[in-house]
CSV table of C-alpha atoms and ligand atoms in Angstrom, one decimal:
chain,number,residue,atom,x,y,z
A,1344,UNK,CA,57.4,39.3,36.2
A,1345,UNK,CA,54.9,41.5,38.6
A,1346,UNK,CA,55.7,40.6,42.3
A,1347,UNK,CA,52.7,40.9,44.5
A,1348,UNK,CA,52.2,44.0,46.0
A,1349,UNK,CA,50.6,44.1,49.0
A,1350,UNK,CA,49.5,46.8,51.4
A,1351,UNK,CA,49.2,47.3,54.8
A,1352,UNK,CA,46.1,49.0,56.5
A,1353,UNK,CA,46.7,50.9,58.8
A,1354,UNK,CA,44.0,52.0,61.6
A,1355,UNK,CA,44.6,55.3,63.5
A,1356,UNK,CA,46.0,55.9,66.6
A,1357,UNK,CA,43.7,55.0,69.6
A,1358,UNK,CA,41.4,52.7,67.3
A,1359,UNK,CA,39.7,50.2,69.4
A,1360,UNK,CA,39.6,46.7,68.8
A,1361,UNK,CA,36.9,43.8,70.4
A,1362,UNK,CA,34.0,41.8,70.6
A,1363,UNK,CA,30.8,41.7,71.8
A,1364,UNK,CA,28.7,39.7,73.1
A,1365,UNK,CA,25.4,39.9,75.4
A,1366,UNK,CA,24.5,38.4,79.6
A,1367,UNK,CA,20.8,36.7,78.5
A,1368,UNK,CA,23.1,34.7,75.5
A,1369,UNK,CA,26.7,34.3,78.0
A,1370,UNK,CA,26.0,34.3,81.7
A,1371,UNK,CA,23.7,31.0,82.1
A,1372,UNK,CA,21.7,30.8,85.1
A,1373,UNK,CA,22.8,29.1,88.3
A,1374,UNK,CA,20.3,28.2,91.6
A,1375,UNK,CA,19.4,30.6,93.8
A,1376,UNK,CA,21.1,33.9,92.1
A,1377,UNK,CA,17.9,35.3,92.3
A,1378,UNK,CA,17.5,36.0,88.3
A,1379,UNK,CA,14.2,36.5,87.7
A,1380,UNK,CA,12.3,34.4,84.3
A,1381,UNK,CA,13.0,36.3,81.3
A,1382,UNK,CA,10.7,36.3,78.4
A,1383,UNK,CA,13.3,33.0,76.3
A,1384,UNK,CA,13.0,32.2,79.8
A,1385,UNK,CA,9.3,31.4,79.5
A,1386,UNK,CA,8.9,31.4,76.2
A,1387,UNK,CA,11.7,28.5,76.3
A,1388,UNK,CA,9.1,26.6,79.0
A,1389,UNK,CA,6.2,26.8,76.7
A,1390,UNK,CA,7.6,25.8,73.9
A,1391,UNK,CA,11.5,24.2,73.8
A,1392,UNK,CA,11.0,23.0,70.7
A,1393,UNK,CA,11.6,26.1,69.2
A,1394,UNK,CA,15.1,26.4,70.2
A,1395,UNK,CA,17.3,25.3,68.8
A,1396,UNK,CA,18.4,21.3,70.1
A,1397,UNK,CA,16.3,22.4,72.5
A,1398,UNK,CA,19.5,23.9,74.0
A,1399,UNK,CA,17.4,26.7,76.4
A,1400,UNK,CA,18.7,30.4,77.7
A,1401,UNK,CA,19.6,28.5,81.0
A,1402,UNK,CA,22.4,26.9,79.5
A,1403,UNK,CA,24.1,30.0,78.4
A,1404,UNK,CA,28.5,29.9,78.1
A,1405,UNK,CA,28.6,29.8,82.2
A,1406,UNK,CA,30.2,33.2,82.0
A,1407,UNK,CA,28.2,33.5,85.6
A,1408,UNK,CA,30.8,30.7,86.8
A,1409,UNK,CA,33.9,31.3,85.2
A,1410,UNK,CA,34.1,35.3,84.3
A,1411,UNK,CA,37.9,35.5,85.6
A,1412,UNK,CA,38.6,32.5,83.6
A,1413,UNK,CA,36.7,34.3,80.3
A,1414,UNK,CA,38.5,37.5,80.9
A,1415,UNK,CA,42.0,36.4,81.0
A,1416,UNK,CA,40.6,35.5,77.8
A,1417,UNK,CA,39.7,38.9,76.7
A,1418,UNK,CA,43.3,40.1,76.8
A,1419,UNK,CA,45.3,37.2,75.6
A,1420,UNK,CA,43.2,37.8,72.6
A,1421,UNK,CA,44.2,41.1,71.9
A,1422,UNK,CA,41.4,43.3,73.1
A,1423,UNK,CA,40.8,46.7,73.8
A,1424,UNK,CA,37.4,46.9,73.2
A,1425,UNK,CA,34.5,45.0,75.0
A,1426,UNK,CA,30.5,45.1,75.2
A,1427,UNK,CA,27.7,42.7,77.0
A,1428,UNK,CA,24.7,44.3,78.2
A,1429,UNK,CA,22.8,43.8,81.9
A,1430,UNK,CA,19.9,41.6,82.6
A,1431,UNK,CA,17.3,44.0,83.7
A,1432,UNK,CA,15.5,40.1,85.1
A,1433,UNK,CA,19.2,39.7,86.5
A,1434,UNK,CA,19.7,43.0,88.2
A,1435,UNK,CA,15.8,44.0,89.6
A,1436,UNK,CA,14.3,40.6,89.4
A,1437,UNK,CA,10.4,42.1,89.6
A,1438,UNK,CA,11.4,44.4,87.0
A,1439,UNK,CA,10.7,47.6,89.4
A,1440,UNK,CA,11.5,48.2,92.5
A,1441,UNK,CA,14.3,45.8,94.5
A,1442,UNK,CA,17.7,45.4,93.2
A,1443,UNK,CA,18.9,41.6,93.2
A,1444,UNK,CA,22.0,42.4,95.0
A,1445,UNK,CA,23.9,39.3,94.2
A,1446,UNK,CA,23.3,40.9,90.3
A,1447,UNK,CA,25.7,43.6,92.0
A,1448,UNK,CA,27.8,41.9,93.2
A,1449,UNK,CA,28.6,39.9,90.0
A,1450,UNK,CA,27.9,42.9,87.5
A,1451,UNK,CA,31.1,44.6,89.7
A,1452,UNK,CA,33.1,42.4,90.1
A,1453,UNK,CA,32.6,41.6,86.0
A,1454,UNK,CA,33.0,45.0,85.2
A,1455,UNK,CA,35.6,46.3,87.5
A,1456,UNK,CA,37.7,42.8,86.4
A,1457,UNK,CA,37.0,44.4,82.5
A,1458,UNK,CA,38.4,47.5,83.7
A,1459,UNK,CA,41.9,46.1,85.9
A,1460,UNK,CA,42.9,44.7,82.6
A,1461,UNK,CA,42.7,48.0,81.0
A,1462,UNK,CA,40.0,47.3,78.4
A,1463,UNK,CA,37.5,49.8,77.3
A,1464,UNK,CA,33.7,48.4,78.7
A,1465,UNK,CA,30.9,49.7,77.2
A,1466,UNK,CA,27.5,48.1,78.7
A,1467,UNK,CA,24.3,47.2,76.9
A,1468,UNK,CA,21.2,47.3,79.3
A,1469,UNK,CA,18.8,45.7,76.8
A,1470,UNK,CA,19.3,42.5,74.9
A,1471,UNK,CA,16.1,41.2,73.7
A,1472,UNK,CA,15.2,40.5,77.1
A,1473,UNK,CA,12.8,41.8,79.3
A,1474,UNK,CA,11.5,40.1,83.2
A,1475,UNK,CA,9.0,38.5,81.6
A,1476,UNK,CA,6.6,39.9,84.3
A,1477,UNK,CA,5.9,42.9,82.7
A,1478,UNK,CA,5.7,41.1,79.4
A,1479,UNK,CA,2.7,39.5,81.4
A,1480,UNK,CA,1.7,43.2,81.3
A,1481,UNK,CA,1.7,43.4,78.2
A,1482,UNK,CA,5.4,43.9,77.1
A,1483,UNK,CA,6.5,46.8,75.1
A,1484,UNK,CA,3.1,47.5,74.2
A,1485,UNK,CA,2.0,49.2,77.7
A,1486,UNK,CA,3.5,52.2,78.3
A,1487,UNK,CA,4.7,51.6,81.6
A,1488,UNK,CA,7.1,49.5,80.8
A,1489,UNK,CA,8.6,52.9,78.6
A,1490,UNK,CA,9.0,54.3,82.7
A,1491,UNK,CA,9.5,50.9,84.1
A,1492,UNK,CA,13.0,50.9,81.6
A,1493,UNK,CA,13.5,54.3,82.5
A,1494,UNK,CA,14.6,53.5,86.3
A,1495,UNK,CA,16.4,50.3,85.1
A,1496,UNK,CA,18.4,52.6,83.4
A,1497,UNK,CA,18.8,55.1,86.9
A,1498,UNK,CA,19.3,52.2,88.9
A,1499,UNK,CA,22.0,51.1,86.6
A,1500,UNK,CA,24.0,55.1,85.5
A,1501,UNK,CA,23.9,55.0,89.9
A,1502,UNK,CA,25.2,51.5,90.8
A,1503,UNK,CA,27.4,51.2,88.2
A,1504,UNK,CA,28.4,54.7,86.9
A,1505,UNK,CA,31.8,55.0,88.8
A,1506,UNK,CA,33.0,51.9,86.8
A,1507,UNK,CA,31.3,52.2,83.6
A,1508,UNK,CA,30.9,55.3,81.2
A,1509,UNK,CA,30.4,54.3,77.8
A,1510,UNK,CA,26.5,53.1,77.8
A,1511,UNK,CA,24.0,51.2,75.1
A,1512,UNK,CA,20.7,52.0,75.6
A,1513,UNK,CA,19.6,48.8,73.5
A,1514,UNK,CA,20.9,46.0,70.7
A,1515,UNK,CA,19.0,45.8,67.1
A,1516,UNK,CA,15.6,47.5,68.6
A,1517,UNK,CA,13.7,46.8,64.9
A,1518,UNK,CA,14.4,42.5,65.9
A,1519,UNK,CA,12.0,42.2,68.5
A,1520,UNK,CA,9.8,44.7,66.7
A,1521,UNK,CA,10.3,42.6,63.8
A,1522,UNK,CA,10.7,39.0,65.1
A,1523,UNK,CA,8.2,39.4,67.8
A,1524,UNK,CA,5.5,41.1,66.3
A,1525,UNK,CA,5.5,41.1,62.3
A,1526,UNK,CA,6.4,37.8,62.6
A,1527,UNK,CA,7.3,34.2,65.3
A,1528,UNK,CA,10.8,33.7,65.9
A,1529,UNK,CA,10.5,36.4,69.2
A,1530,UNK,CA,8.1,35.9,72.1
A,1531,UNK,CA,4.9,37.1,71.7
A,1532,UNK,CA,5.4,36.0,68.3
A,1533,UNK,CA,2.3,38.0,67.3
A,1534,UNK,CA,1.4,39.4,63.5
A,1535,UNK,CA,0.6,42.9,64.2
A,1536,UNK,CA,1.5,45.8,62.2
A,1537,UNK,CA,-0.8,48.2,65.2
A,1538,UNK,CA,1.5,46.6,68.2
A,1539,UNK,CA,4.8,47.0,65.8
A,1540,UNK,CA,4.0,50.1,65.7
A,1541,UNK,CA,3.9,50.9,68.9
A,1542,UNK,CA,5.8,48.6,70.2
A,1543,UNK,CA,9.2,50.8,67.9
A,1544,UNK,CA,7.3,53.9,69.1
A,1545,UNK,CA,7.6,53.0,72.9
A,1546,UNK,CA,11.3,51.5,72.3
A,1547,UNK,CA,12.7,55.2,71.1
A,1548,UNK,CA,10.8,56.6,73.7
A,1549,UNK,CA,13.0,54.4,76.7
A,1550,UNK,CA,16.2,54.8,74.3
A,1551,UNK,CA,15.8,58.7,75.3
A,1552,UNK,CA,14.9,58.7,78.5
A,1553,UNK,CA,17.2,56.6,79.1
A,1554,UNK,CA,20.2,59.0,76.6
A,1555,UNK,CA,18.9,62.0,78.7
A,1556,UNK,CA,19.2,60.0,82.7
A,1557,UNK,CA,22.7,59.6,81.8
A,1558,UNK,CA,23.7,63.2,80.8
A,1559,UNK,CA,21.5,63.7,83.4
A,1560,UNK,CA,23.4,62.0,86.3
A,1561,UNK,CA,26.7,61.9,84.5
A,1562,UNK,CA,27.4,64.5,82.1
A,1563,UNK,CA,30.3,63.0,81.1
A,1564,UNK,CA,29.0,59.7,79.8
A,1565,UNK,CA,28.4,58.8,76.3
A,1566,UNK,CA,26.0,56.6,75.1
A,1567,UNK,CA,24.8,54.9,71.9
A,1568,UNK,CA,21.9,52.9,70.0
A,1569,UNK,CA,23.0,50.0,68.2
A,1570,UNK,CA,21.6,50.0,64.9
A,1571,UNK,CA,21.6,47.2,62.3
A,1572,UNK,CA,22.2,49.9,59.6
A,1573,UNK,CA,21.5,46.9,56.7
A,1574,UNK,CA,21.7,48.9,53.8
A,1575,UNK,CA,19.3,47.8,51.2
A,1576,UNK,CA,20.0,47.5,47.6
A,1577,UNK,CA,17.6,47.2,44.7
A,1578,UNK,CA,17.2,44.9,42.5
A,1579,UNK,CA,17.8,46.4,39.6
A,1580,UNK,CA,16.8,50.3,38.5
A,1581,UNK,CA,13.5,50.1,37.5
A,1582,UNK,CA,11.7,52.9,40.1
A,1583,UNK,CA,9.2,50.4,41.3
A,1584,UNK,CA,12.5,48.1,42.6
A,1585,UNK,CA,14.3,52.0,43.7
A,1586,UNK,CA,11.2,52.3,46.1
A,1587,UNK,CA,10.9,48.7,47.4
A,1588,UNK,CA,14.7,49.6,48.3
A,1589,UNK,CA,14.1,53.1,49.9
A,1590,UNK,CA,11.0,52.3,51.8
A,1591,UNK,CA,12.4,48.6,53.3
A,1592,UNK,CA,15.5,52.0,54.7
A,1593,UNK,CA,12.6,53.5,56.1
A,1594,UNK,CA,11.2,51.1,58.1
A,1595,UNK,CA,14.1,49.0,59.3
A,1596,UNK,CA,16.9,51.7,59.4
A,1597,UNK,CA,15.5,55.1,59.8
A,1598,UNK,CA,12.8,54.6,61.8
A,1599,UNK,CA,15.3,54.3,65.4
A,1600,UNK,CA,18.6,56.2,62.9
A,1601,UNK,CA,16.7,58.8,62.4
A,1602,UNK,CA,14.9,59.7,65.8
A,1603,UNK,CA,18.3,58.3,68.0
A,1604,UNK,CA,20.7,60.8,65.6
A,1605,UNK,CA,18.5,63.8,64.5
A,1606,UNK,CA,15.9,63.3,67.1
A,1607,UNK,CA,13.1,63.6,64.7
A,1608,UNK,CA,11.0,60.8,62.7
A,1609,UNK,CA,11.2,61.1,58.7
A,1610,UNK,CA,8.5,62.5,56.9
A,1611,UNK,CA,7.9,59.7,54.8
A,1612,UNK,CA,7.8,57.1,57.5
A,1613,UNK,CA,4.7,59.6,59.4
A,1614,UNK,CA,2.5,60.1,55.8
A,1615,UNK,CA,2.9,56.1,55.2
A,1616,UNK,CA,1.7,54.9,59.2
A,1617,UNK,CA,-0.7,57.6,58.8
A,1618,UNK,CA,-1.6,56.7,55.4
A,1619,UNK,CA,-2.2,53.2,57.0
A,1620,UNK,CA,-4.4,54.3,60.3
A,1621,UNK,CA,-0.7,52.8,62.1
A,1622,UNK,CA,-0.5,55.7,64.4
A,1623,UNK,CA,0.9,54.7,67.4
A,1624,UNK,CA,-0.2,56.8,71.2
A,1625,UNK,CA,1.9,59.8,71.6
A,1626,UNK,CA,2.5,62.9,73.3
A,1627,UNK,CA,4.2,66.2,71.9
A,1628,UNK,CA,6.1,65.8,75.4
A,1629,UNK,CA,7.4,62.6,74.5
A,1630,UNK,CA,7.9,64.1,70.8
A,1631,UNK,CA,9.8,66.7,72.7
A,1632,UNK,CA,11.8,63.8,75.0
A,1633,UNK,CA,13.1,62.4,71.5
A,1634,UNK,CA,14.1,65.6,70.0
A,1635,UNK,CA,15.9,66.1,73.4
A,1636,UNK,CA,18.3,63.9,73.2
A,1637,UNK,CA,19.7,62.2,70.6
A,1638,UNK,CA,22.9,59.8,71.1
A,1639,UNK,CA,26.3,60.7,71.6
A,1640,UNK,CA,27.9,58.0,68.9
A,1641,UNK,CA,26.4,55.2,67.4
A,1642,UNK,CA,27.1,50.8,67.3
A,1643,UNK,CA,26.6,49.4,64.3
A,1644,UNK,CA,25.8,46.0,62.8
A,1645,UNK,CA,26.5,44.6,59.8
A,1646,UNK,CA,26.0,41.0,58.7
A,1647,UNK,CA,24.9,41.0,55.3
A,1648,UNK,CA,23.0,42.9,52.8
A,1649,UNK,CA,19.5,43.2,52.4
A,1650,UNK,CA,18.8,43.2,48.5
A,1651,UNK,CA,15.2,43.5,48.1
A,1652,UNK,CA,12.6,43.9,45.3
A,1653,UNK,CA,9.0,45.4,44.6
A,1654,UNK,CA,6.4,43.7,46.0
A,1655,UNK,CA,3.8,41.3,44.4
A,1656,UNK,CA,0.2,42.7,44.1
A,1657,UNK,CA,-1.0,39.4,46.7
A,1658,UNK,CA,1.3,40.3,48.8
A,1659,UNK,CA,-0.8,44.3,49.6
A,1660,UNK,CA,-3.8,42.4,50.8
A,1661,UNK,CA,-3.2,42.2,54.4
A,1662,UNK,CA,-0.7,44.7,55.4
A,1663,UNK,CA,2.4,43.2,56.3
A,1664,UNK,CA,6.1,44.4,55.5
A,1665,UNK,CA,6.1,42.4,52.8
A,1666,UNK,CA,3.6,45.4,51.0
A,1667,UNK,CA,6.8,47.1,50.7
A,1668,UNK,CA,8.7,45.2,49.7
A,1669,UNK,CA,10.1,42.3,49.0
A,1670,UNK,CA,13.2,40.0,49.3
A,1671,UNK,CA,15.7,39.3,46.1
A,1672,UNK,CA,17.5,35.9,45.7
A,1673,UNK,CA,20.2,37.8,44.0
A,1674,UNK,CA,22.2,35.3,41.7
A,1675,UNK,CA,25.9,34.9,42.0
A,1676,UNK,CA,26.1,36.5,45.2
A,1677,UNK,CA,28.9,35.8,47.3
A,1678,UNK,CA,27.9,33.2,50.1
A,1679,UNK,CA,29.5,31.7,53.7
A,1680,UNK,CA,28.0,28.3,52.9
A,1681,UNK,CA,27.7,27.9,56.8
A,1682,UNK,CA,24.9,30.3,58.0
A,1683,UNK,CA,23.4,30.9,54.3
A,1684,UNK,CA,23.8,34.6,54.7
A,1685,UNK,CA,25.5,36.6,52.1
A,1686,UNK,CA,28.9,38.1,52.6
A,1687,UNK,CA,28.8,41.6,50.9
A,1688,UNK,CA,31.9,43.9,52.3
A,1689,UNK,CA,31.0,46.6,51.0
A,1690,UNK,CA,27.7,47.8,52.9
A,1691,UNK,CA,30.3,48.3,55.4
A,1692,UNK,CA,31.7,50.5,53.5
A,1693,UNK,CA,28.0,52.4,52.5
A,1694,UNK,CA,27.4,52.7,55.6
A,1695,UNK,CA,30.2,54.6,56.7
A,1696,UNK,CA,29.4,57.1,54.0
A,1697,UNK,CA,25.5,57.4,54.8
A,1698,UNK,CA,26.5,58.2,58.5
A,1699,UNK,CA,29.0,60.6,56.7
A,1700,UNK,CA,26.5,62.0,54.5
A,1701,UNK,CA,23.3,62.2,55.9
A,1702,UNK,CA,23.8,62.3,59.8
A,1703,UNK,CA,26.3,64.5,60.5
A,1704,UNK,CA,29.7,62.5,60.7
A,1705,UNK,CA,28.5,60.8,64.1
A,1706,UNK,CA,31.1,58.8,65.4
A,1707,UNK,CA,30.2,55.3,65.4
A,1708,UNK,CA,31.8,51.9,66.4
A,1709,UNK,CA,31.0,48.6,64.2
A,1710,UNK,CA,29.4,47.2,66.9
A,1711,UNK,CA,29.2,43.5,65.6
A,1712,UNK,CA,30.3,41.6,62.6
A,1713,UNK,CA,31.1,38.1,61.8
A,1714,UNK,CA,31.1,35.2,60.6
A,1715,UNK,CA,28.3,32.3,61.8
A,1716,UNK,CA,30.1,28.4,61.7
A,1717,UNK,CA,27.7,25.0,61.4
A,1718,UNK,CA,29.6,22.1,62.0
A,1719,UNK,CA,33.0,23.9,62.7
A,1720,UNK,CA,34.6,21.4,64.5
A,1721,UNK,CA,35.2,19.9,60.9
A,1722,UNK,CA,37.9,22.5,60.6
A,1723,UNK,CA,40.0,21.6,64.0
A,1724,UNK,CA,43.7,20.2,63.3
A,1725,UNK,CA,46.3,19.9,66.6
A,1726,UNK,CA,42.9,20.5,68.7
A,1727,UNK,CA,42.7,23.7,67.3
A,1728,UNK,CA,39.5,25.4,65.1
A,1729,UNK,CA,42.0,26.9,62.1
A,1730,UNK,CA,39.0,29.3,61.3
A,1731,UNK,CA,41.2,30.4,58.6
A,1732,UNK,CA,37.8,32.2,56.5
A,1733,UNK,CA,37.0,33.8,59.6
A,1734,UNK,CA,40.3,36.2,59.2
A,1735,UNK,CA,39.4,36.1,55.6
A,1736,UNK,CA,36.1,37.4,56.2
A,1737,UNK,CA,37.8,39.8,58.8
A,1738,UNK,CA,40.5,41.6,56.9
A,1739,UNK,CA,38.3,42.1,53.8
A,1740,UNK,CA,35.6,44.0,55.6
A,1741,UNK,CA,38.1,45.9,57.5
A,1742,UNK,CA,39.8,46.9,53.5
A,1743,UNK,CA,36.3,48.5,52.8
A,1744,UNK,CA,36.1,49.8,56.9
A,1745,UNK,CA,39.7,51.4,56.0
A,1746,UNK,CA,38.4,52.8,53.1
A,1747,UNK,CA,35.5,54.7,54.7
A,1748,UNK,CA,37.3,56.1,57.0
A,1749,UNK,CA,40.1,57.4,54.8
A,1750,UNK,CA,37.1,59.0,53.0
A,1751,UNK,CA,36.3,60.8,55.7
A,1752,UNK,CA,33.9,58.2,57.9
A,1753,UNK,CA,34.1,58.5,61.9
A,1754,UNK,CA,34.8,55.0,63.0
A,1755,UNK,CA,36.3,54.4,65.9
A,1756,UNK,CA,36.4,50.7,66.4
A,1757,UNK,CA,35.8,47.5,65.3
A,1758,UNK,CA,34.3,44.7,67.4
A,1759,UNK,CA,33.5,41.5,66.3
A,1760,UNK,CA,30.7,39.4,66.7
A,1761,UNK,CA,31.6,37.4,69.0
A,1762,UNK,CA,34.7,36.7,71.6
A,1763,UNK,CA,33.5,32.6,73.1
A,1764,UNK,CA,31.3,30.9,70.8
A,1765,UNK,CA,27.3,31.7,72.8
A,1766,UNK,CA,24.3,30.7,72.5
A,1767,UNK,CA,22.2,32.3,70.5
A,1768,UNK,CA,18.4,32.7,70.7
A,1769,UNK,CA,16.8,29.9,68.8
A,1770,UNK,CA,19.7,28.9,66.7
A,1771,UNK,CA,21.1,27.9,70.4
A,1772,UNK,CA,24.9,26.9,69.8
A,1773,UNK,CA,24.3,25.8,66.1
A,1774,UNK,CA,26.5,29.0,64.7
A,1775,UNK,CA,29.6,29.6,65.9
A,1776,UNK,CA,30.8,32.9,65.7
A,1777,UNK,CA,33.9,32.7,68.6
A,1778,UNK,CA,37.1,33.5,69.2
A,1779,UNK,CA,37.6,31.1,71.6
A,1780,UNK,CA,35.4,28.0,71.2
A,1781,UNK,CA,33.5,26.4,73.9
A,1782,UNK,CA,33.8,22.5,74.2
A,1783,UNK,CA,29.9,22.3,75.1
A,1784,UNK,CA,30.6,19.1,77.8
A,1785,UNK,CA,33.3,20.2,79.0
A,1786,UNK,CA,33.1,24.1,79.1
A,1787,UNK,CA,37.0,24.1,77.9
A,1788,UNK,CA,37.8,27.5,76.4
A,1789,UNK,CA,40.1,26.9,73.2
A,1790,UNK,CA,41.5,29.9,71.7
A,1791,UNK,CA,41.1,29.5,67.7
A,1792,UNK,CA,43.6,30.5,64.8
A,1793,UNK,CA,41.8,33.6,64.5
A,1794,UNK,CA,42.3,34.6,68.2
A,1795,UNK,CA,45.7,33.9,68.0
A,1796,UNK,CA,45.1,36.5,64.6
A,1797,UNK,CA,43.4,39.2,66.2
A,1798,UNK,CA,45.0,39.5,68.7
A,1799,UNK,CA,47.7,40.8,66.2
A,1800,UNK,CA,45.7,42.9,64.5
A,1801,UNK,CA,45.3,44.8,67.9
A,1802,UNK,CA,49.0,44.6,68.6
A,1803,UNK,CA,49.9,46.2,65.0
A,1804,UNK,CA,46.9,48.0,64.8
A,1805,UNK,CA,46.1,47.3,61.0
A,1806,UNK,CA,47.4,44.1,59.2
A,1807,UNK,CA,48.8,43.1,55.7
A,1808,UNK,CA,46.8,41.8,53.3
B,2639,BG6,C1,22.4,39.6,66.2
B,2639,BG6,C2,22.4,39.6,67.5
B,2639,BG6,O1,21.8,40.4,64.9
B,2639,BG6,O2,23.3,38.9,65.7
B,2639,BG6,C3,22.7,38.2,68.3
B,2639,BG6,O3,22.6,41.1,68.5
B,2639,BG6,C4,22.7,37.3,67.8
B,2639,BG6,O4,22.5,38.8,69.6
B,2639,BG6,C5,23.7,37.3,66.4
B,2639,BG6,O5,23.4,36.0,68.3
B,2639,BG6,C6,23.5,36.2,65.2
B,2639,BG6,O6,22.8,35.3,65.5
B,2639,BG6,P1,22.4,34.5,64.8
B,2639,BG6,O7,21.0,33.9,64.4
B,2639,BG6,O8,23.5,33.9,63.3
B,2639,BG6,O9,23.4,33.3,66.1
């Protein structure tokens, strides 16, 4: 009888294990904390019905009050790396100018405490949240915001550069472009291709200026951008479907990946944008800034693949992304039934090999991967959420990541979304992602089965399966 064999998936020495979260999704607001209204606070104030169970951005998971306890839980769940973000509206309430000293004290304490625990800290400057006063003057459509961001970035490097040496400029910059300017999932809920292109270009320029500032102020600091490099797979091998997949990646991944890593925009993207009269306002000096200030490494978020097919003829009438590619619902796909998203572990391998072959084998980290589960309390046994499905999800993605590393991809760590169940934009607390459960009534934190498992994973620098 054949004995079932198991493999030990050993990761390279020094591989980082941890999780990611963001300021707006965890901190919450406390009366008198000096934070101003962000674009999310404003949107909630005028359209609370858009937010799941009408839970808004004020009521995030009380990290502002409970950070000490939460940081001790990082240790208990085996973290060797952790990422969060600074809220611009907390640090510089008017967007530019005066700094909120309470925010400085808060972030300094949080960052110092994390470092004290021996955990590598990665701090992101922008996770979808803009001070509302800057949105009022046009948000990312207005070039002034680019320079306001640069000045905010310089303030962060100056105030926290002695405790933080690894930075992120933006998290998933394509998401606010798509959701806020080509859809109605982020404020200002416009559908306007021209504005979307301008916003994307301004965001890239702001990111490159932050890279420049970081290197000028601290030459030993490392800075990256976090991109959701979702691979697009065509429905068939027909040339129409393959073109749709290529265009989907061009718009959704290469639009930030190429300028951030290679310093230039893809020729094909430029010609499409020109052909449709969508060119943003740009200068040669700005393009030089983008060219000369590429990132030191890359953060990659991966949840599910994009399956696409050629667009239908009628979708070409009004120009949107649907004019270039259409979603494809692949029969028989493996699915996370608690969130409705496809599970396709090989996507992470394909990303790793793409970076190796086409982006100079740049160093990268998985900065988000994870499994959202609605109604997770039904998996509680003896007081603990038994989330075996999450453990299996992580293991299966790690097997593909391990294979990419074996094949030469330069991945240095794996960070789960997320640490403690947190508030998520329009979905509030619907989908739970954490290694630690958050009880919404009592705000009690309880480690899930995956949290204990994650500690072992980190201690063993690998797992057996
Ligand atoms: C990521 C974002 O894309 O998805 C996070 O960076 C977000 O901010 C996460 O919370 C999960 O999204 P959702 O909608 O399933 O809660």
